[in-house]
XYZ file of C-alpha atoms in Angstrom:
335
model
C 45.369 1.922 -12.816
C 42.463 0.462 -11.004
C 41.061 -0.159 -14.862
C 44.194 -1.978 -16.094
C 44.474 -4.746 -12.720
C 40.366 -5.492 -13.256
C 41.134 -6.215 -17.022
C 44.274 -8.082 -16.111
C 42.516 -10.514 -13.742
C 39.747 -10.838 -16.201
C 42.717 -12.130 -18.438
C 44.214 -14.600 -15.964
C 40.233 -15.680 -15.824
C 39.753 -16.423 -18.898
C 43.557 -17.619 -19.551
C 43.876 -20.003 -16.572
C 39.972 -21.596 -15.433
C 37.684 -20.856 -17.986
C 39.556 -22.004 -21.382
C 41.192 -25.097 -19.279
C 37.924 -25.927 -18.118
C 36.457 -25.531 -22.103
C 39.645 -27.676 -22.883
C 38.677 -30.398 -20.815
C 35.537 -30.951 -22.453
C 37.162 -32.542 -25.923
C 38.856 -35.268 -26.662
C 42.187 -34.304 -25.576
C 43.396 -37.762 -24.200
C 42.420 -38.803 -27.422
C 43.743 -36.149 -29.792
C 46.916 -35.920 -27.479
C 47.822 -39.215 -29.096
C 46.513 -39.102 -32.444
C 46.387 -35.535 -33.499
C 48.721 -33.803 -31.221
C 49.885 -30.754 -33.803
C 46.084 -29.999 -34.345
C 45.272 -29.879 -30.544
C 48.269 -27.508 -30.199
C 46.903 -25.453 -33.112
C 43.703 -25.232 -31.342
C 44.781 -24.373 -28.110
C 46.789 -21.532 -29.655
C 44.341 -20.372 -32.324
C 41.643 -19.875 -29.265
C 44.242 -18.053 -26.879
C 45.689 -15.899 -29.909
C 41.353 -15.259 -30.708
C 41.089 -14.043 -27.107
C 43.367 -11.576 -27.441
C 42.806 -10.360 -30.891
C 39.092 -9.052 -29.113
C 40.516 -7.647 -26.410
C 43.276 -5.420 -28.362
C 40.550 -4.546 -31.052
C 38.199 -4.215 -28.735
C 34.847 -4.492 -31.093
C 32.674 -1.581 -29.201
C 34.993 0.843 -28.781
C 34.963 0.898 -32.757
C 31.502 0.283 -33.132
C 31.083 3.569 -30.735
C 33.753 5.682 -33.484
C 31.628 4.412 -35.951
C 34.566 2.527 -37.449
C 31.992 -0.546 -39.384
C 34.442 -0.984 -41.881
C 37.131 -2.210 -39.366
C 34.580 -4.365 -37.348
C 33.677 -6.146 -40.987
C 36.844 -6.925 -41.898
C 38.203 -8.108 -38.373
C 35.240 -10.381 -38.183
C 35.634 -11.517 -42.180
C 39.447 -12.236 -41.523
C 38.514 -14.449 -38.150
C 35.951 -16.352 -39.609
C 38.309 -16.961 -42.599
C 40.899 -18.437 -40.035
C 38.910 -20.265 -38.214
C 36.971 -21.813 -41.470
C 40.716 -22.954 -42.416
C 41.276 -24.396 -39.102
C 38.501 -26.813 -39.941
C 40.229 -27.572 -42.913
C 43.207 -29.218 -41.026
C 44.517 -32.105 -42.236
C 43.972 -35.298 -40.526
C 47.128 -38.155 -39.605
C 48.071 -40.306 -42.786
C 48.139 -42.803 -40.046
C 44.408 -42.326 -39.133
C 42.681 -44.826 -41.658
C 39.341 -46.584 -41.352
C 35.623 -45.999 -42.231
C 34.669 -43.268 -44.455
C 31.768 -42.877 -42.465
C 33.726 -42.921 -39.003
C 36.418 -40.841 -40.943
C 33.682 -37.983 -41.562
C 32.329 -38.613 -38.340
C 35.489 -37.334 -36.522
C 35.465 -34.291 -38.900
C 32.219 -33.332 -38.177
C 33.025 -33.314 -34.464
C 36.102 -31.353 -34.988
C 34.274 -29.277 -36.760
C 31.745 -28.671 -34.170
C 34.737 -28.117 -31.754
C 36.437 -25.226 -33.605
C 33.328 -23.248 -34.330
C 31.841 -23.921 -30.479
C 34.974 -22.493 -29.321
C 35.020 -19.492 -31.700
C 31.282 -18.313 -30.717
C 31.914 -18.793 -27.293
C 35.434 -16.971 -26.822
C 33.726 -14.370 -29.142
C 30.355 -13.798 -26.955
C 32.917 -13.832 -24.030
C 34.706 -11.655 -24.951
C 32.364 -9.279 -26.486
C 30.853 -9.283 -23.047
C 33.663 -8.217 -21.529
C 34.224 -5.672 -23.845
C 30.449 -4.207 -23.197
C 31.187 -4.210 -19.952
C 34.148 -2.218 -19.692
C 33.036 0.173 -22.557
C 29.868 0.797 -20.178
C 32.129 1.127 -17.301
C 34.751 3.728 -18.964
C 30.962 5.730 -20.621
C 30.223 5.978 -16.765
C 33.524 7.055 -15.149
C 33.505 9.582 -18.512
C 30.042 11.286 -18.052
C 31.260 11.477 -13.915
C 34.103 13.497 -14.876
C 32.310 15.567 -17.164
C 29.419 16.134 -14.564
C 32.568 16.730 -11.497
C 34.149 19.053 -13.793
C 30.868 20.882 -14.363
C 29.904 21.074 -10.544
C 33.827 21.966 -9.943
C 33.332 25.046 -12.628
C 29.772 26.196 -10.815
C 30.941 25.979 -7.272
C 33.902 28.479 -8.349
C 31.115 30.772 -10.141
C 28.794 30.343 -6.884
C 31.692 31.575 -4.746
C 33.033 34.610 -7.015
C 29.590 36.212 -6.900
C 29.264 35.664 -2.701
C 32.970 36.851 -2.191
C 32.820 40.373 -4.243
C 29.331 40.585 -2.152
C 30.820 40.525 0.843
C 33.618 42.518 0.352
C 31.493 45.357 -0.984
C 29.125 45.477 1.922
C 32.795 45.030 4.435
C 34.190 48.046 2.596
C 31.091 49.749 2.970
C 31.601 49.359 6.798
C 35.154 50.532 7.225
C 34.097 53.386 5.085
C 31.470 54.724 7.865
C 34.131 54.166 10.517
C 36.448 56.364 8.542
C 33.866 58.859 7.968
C 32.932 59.217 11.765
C 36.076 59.117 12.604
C 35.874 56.416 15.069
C 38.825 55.496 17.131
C 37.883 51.566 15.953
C 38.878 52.168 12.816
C 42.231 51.168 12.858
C 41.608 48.142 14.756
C 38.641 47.598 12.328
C 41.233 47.646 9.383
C 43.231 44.880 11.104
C 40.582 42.522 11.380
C 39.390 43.333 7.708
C 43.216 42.111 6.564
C 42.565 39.518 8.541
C 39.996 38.237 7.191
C 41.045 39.148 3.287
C 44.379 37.029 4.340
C 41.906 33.948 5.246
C 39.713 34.330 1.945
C 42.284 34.440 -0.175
C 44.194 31.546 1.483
C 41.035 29.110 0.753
C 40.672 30.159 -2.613
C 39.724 27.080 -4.768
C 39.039 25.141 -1.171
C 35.295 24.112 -0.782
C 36.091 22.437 2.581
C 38.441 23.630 5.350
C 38.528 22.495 9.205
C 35.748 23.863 11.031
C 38.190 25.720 13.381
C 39.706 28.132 10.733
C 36.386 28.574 9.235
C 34.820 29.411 12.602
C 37.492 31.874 13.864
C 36.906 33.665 10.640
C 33.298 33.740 11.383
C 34.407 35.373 15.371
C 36.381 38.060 13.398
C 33.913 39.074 10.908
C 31.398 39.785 14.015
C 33.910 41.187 15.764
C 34.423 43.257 12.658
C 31.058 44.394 12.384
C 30.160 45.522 16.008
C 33.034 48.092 15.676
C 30.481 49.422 13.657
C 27.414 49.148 15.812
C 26.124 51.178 18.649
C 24.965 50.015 22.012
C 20.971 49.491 20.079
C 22.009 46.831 18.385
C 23.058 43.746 20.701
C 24.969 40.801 19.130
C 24.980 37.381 20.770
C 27.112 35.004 19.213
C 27.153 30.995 20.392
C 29.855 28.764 18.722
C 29.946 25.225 20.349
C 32.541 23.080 18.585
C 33.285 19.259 19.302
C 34.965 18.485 16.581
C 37.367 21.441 15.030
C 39.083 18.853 12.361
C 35.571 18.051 10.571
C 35.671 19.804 7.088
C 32.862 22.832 5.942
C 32.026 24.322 3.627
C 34.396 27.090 3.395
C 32.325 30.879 2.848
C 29.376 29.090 3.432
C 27.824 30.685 6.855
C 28.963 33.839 6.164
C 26.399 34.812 3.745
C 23.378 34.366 6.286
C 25.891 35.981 8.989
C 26.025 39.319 7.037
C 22.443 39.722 6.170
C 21.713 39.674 9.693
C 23.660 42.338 10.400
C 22.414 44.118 7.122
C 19.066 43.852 8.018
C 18.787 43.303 11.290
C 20.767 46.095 12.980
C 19.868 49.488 13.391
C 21.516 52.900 15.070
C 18.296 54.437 16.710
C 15.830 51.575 17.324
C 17.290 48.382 19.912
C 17.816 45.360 18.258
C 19.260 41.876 19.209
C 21.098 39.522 16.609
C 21.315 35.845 17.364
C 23.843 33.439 15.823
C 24.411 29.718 17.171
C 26.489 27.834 15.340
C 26.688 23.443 16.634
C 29.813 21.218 14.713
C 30.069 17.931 16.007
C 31.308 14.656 14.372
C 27.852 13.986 12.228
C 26.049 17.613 12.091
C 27.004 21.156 11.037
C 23.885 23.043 13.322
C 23.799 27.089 11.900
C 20.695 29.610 13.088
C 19.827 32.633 13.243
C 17.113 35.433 14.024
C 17.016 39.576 13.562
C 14.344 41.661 13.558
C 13.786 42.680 10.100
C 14.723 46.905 10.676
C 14.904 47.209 6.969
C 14.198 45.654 3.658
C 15.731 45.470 0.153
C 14.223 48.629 -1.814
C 13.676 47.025 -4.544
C 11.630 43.734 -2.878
C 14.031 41.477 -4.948
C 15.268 38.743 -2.837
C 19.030 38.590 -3.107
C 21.543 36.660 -4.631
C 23.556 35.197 -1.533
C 20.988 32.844 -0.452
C 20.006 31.633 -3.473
C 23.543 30.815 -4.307
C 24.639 28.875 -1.229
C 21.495 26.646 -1.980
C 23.164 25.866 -5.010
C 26.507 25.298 -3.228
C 24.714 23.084 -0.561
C 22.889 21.040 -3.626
C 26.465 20.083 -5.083
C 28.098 19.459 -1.942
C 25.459 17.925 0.094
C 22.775 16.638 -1.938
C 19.680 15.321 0.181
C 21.910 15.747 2.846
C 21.103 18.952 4.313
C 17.777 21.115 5.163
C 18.122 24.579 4.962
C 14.497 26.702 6.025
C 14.899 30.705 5.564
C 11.845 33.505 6.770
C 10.127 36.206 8.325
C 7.525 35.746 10.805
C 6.158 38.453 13.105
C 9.207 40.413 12.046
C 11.548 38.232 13.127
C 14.152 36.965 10.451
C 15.256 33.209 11.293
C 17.341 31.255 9.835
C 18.225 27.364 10.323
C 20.662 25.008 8.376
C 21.623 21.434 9.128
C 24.074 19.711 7.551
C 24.563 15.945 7.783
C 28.530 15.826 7.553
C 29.958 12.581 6.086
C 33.448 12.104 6.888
């Protein structure tokens, strides 16, 4: 749509300042008079030429490889406009040969100016817009293609996550804990709110944050009074859109590796949304380690999440240092 009203104005352009502007260059108080059928004819044949590029629109064909079409187009306008010069003076016009052939010569001059410049006109124009639609064609393609890896980012974090959640309910059965069945309520909870954002890569910060309370408050049903969770969530701005299954990631690995049921242990999680920043950190000690050394998946993949949807506009910095596991993201939301 947006396409179709720049072309049209580049139409009323041409139609209405820059070929009455041309016109007014000739004779035309002169040839209004004397020749007024081949002014007409002029007039007309350069409109009529205008159009004939824009409908066959020479790149677009030259881009399918169609050279036959382009030859013949071009062979059939030069043909016209070679007759056009051909036009047949006023019996009434009589005089010198020499001023005779003079005024030919000019006409001459006229029709074939006119012809190369509506031509490289509209040949520009053409360029221009073919340019424009190979642009808006290779952003779709590359939209489509960050559209299709976000979705493949997010099916191998959610599985993840459900696998280690299961794997926590399944230890509360087995103990038989009297949290279980109120850790079974906040586990549909939380499957009702994953499922509900399915194909959403940003969500108000306030649903994704309450989902973030419930999963903690999920996972210390779990936990014994060793391990102590503090969790700081200072919102200013709920209606600002996240990344939706985002946080979560680093939230679970500190609980996977940073809790313990013999040895104390504190978890820290702060979590800052205002109008311009998305603030996430945290620190565990590092109780245990991956067997086989291999850093995970999870992180790895919500850098690649953060490079689509934020690129060069977040810093994310992830280690261990004197056994302490920290964490820190910052996000520069634009709204």
């Amino acid at each position: 749509m947006k396409n179709n009203r720049i072309a049209l104005y580049i139409d009323l352009l041409f139609c209405l300042v820059i070929m009455p502007l041309a016109i007014t260059l000739l004779p035309v108080d002169r040839w209004i008079v004397t020749n007024t059928a081949f002014l007409v004819t002029l007039v007309l044949y350069v409109y009529a030429l205008y159009f004939v590029y824009r409908c066959a629109c020479l790149p677009k064909l030259f881009m399918q490889k169609k050279y036959l079409h382009i030859v013949l187009l071009l062979v059939v306008l030069i043909a016209v406009t070679e007759l056009l010069t051909h036009f047949p003076m006023p019996p009434h016009l009589v005089g010198d040969k020499r001023q005779i052939m003079g005024k030919l010569n000019m006409r001459t001059q006229t029709i074939w100016f006119l012809f190369l410049m509506v031509t490289g006109f509209s040949l520009a124009i053409e360029l221009t817009f073919e340019l424009f639609r190979q642009i808006l064609s290779r952003q779709e393609v590359e939209a489509e293609k960050n559209k299709a890896e976000l979705a493949l980012y997010k099916a191998q974090i959610n599985p993840h996550f459900l696998f280690n959640t299961l794997n926590t309910l399944y230890a509360l059965v087995l103990s038989g804990s009297d949290k279980t069945e109120s850790a079974f309520v906040k586990f549909s909870g939380i499957l009702r709110y994953m499922y509900s954002q399915n194909g959403a890569e940003l969500i108000p910060a306030e649903r994704e944050l309450d989902y973030i309370r419930q999963y903690v408050d999920l996972q210390t049903l779990r936990l014994n009074h060793h391990t102590q969770v503090d969790l700081s969530i200072e919102s200013r701005k709920e209606k600002v859109l996240v990344p939706s299954m985002l946080l979560i990631t680093f939230i679970e690995n500190t609980f996977k590796y940073g809790s313990s049921p013999d040895t104390d242990c504190k978890i820290y999680i702060h979590i800052l949304v205002d109008e311009q920043h998305l603030l996430f950190e945290t620190e565990n000690a590092v109780m245990r380690k991956r067997e086989d050394g291999i850093p995970g998946i999870g992180i790895e993949n919500c850098r690649k999440r953060l490079d689509l949807l934020y690129p060069d506009c977040y810093t994310l910095q992830t280690g261990e240092h004197d056994g302490i596991y920290r964490v820190r993201l910052e996000i520069r939301i634009q709204e």
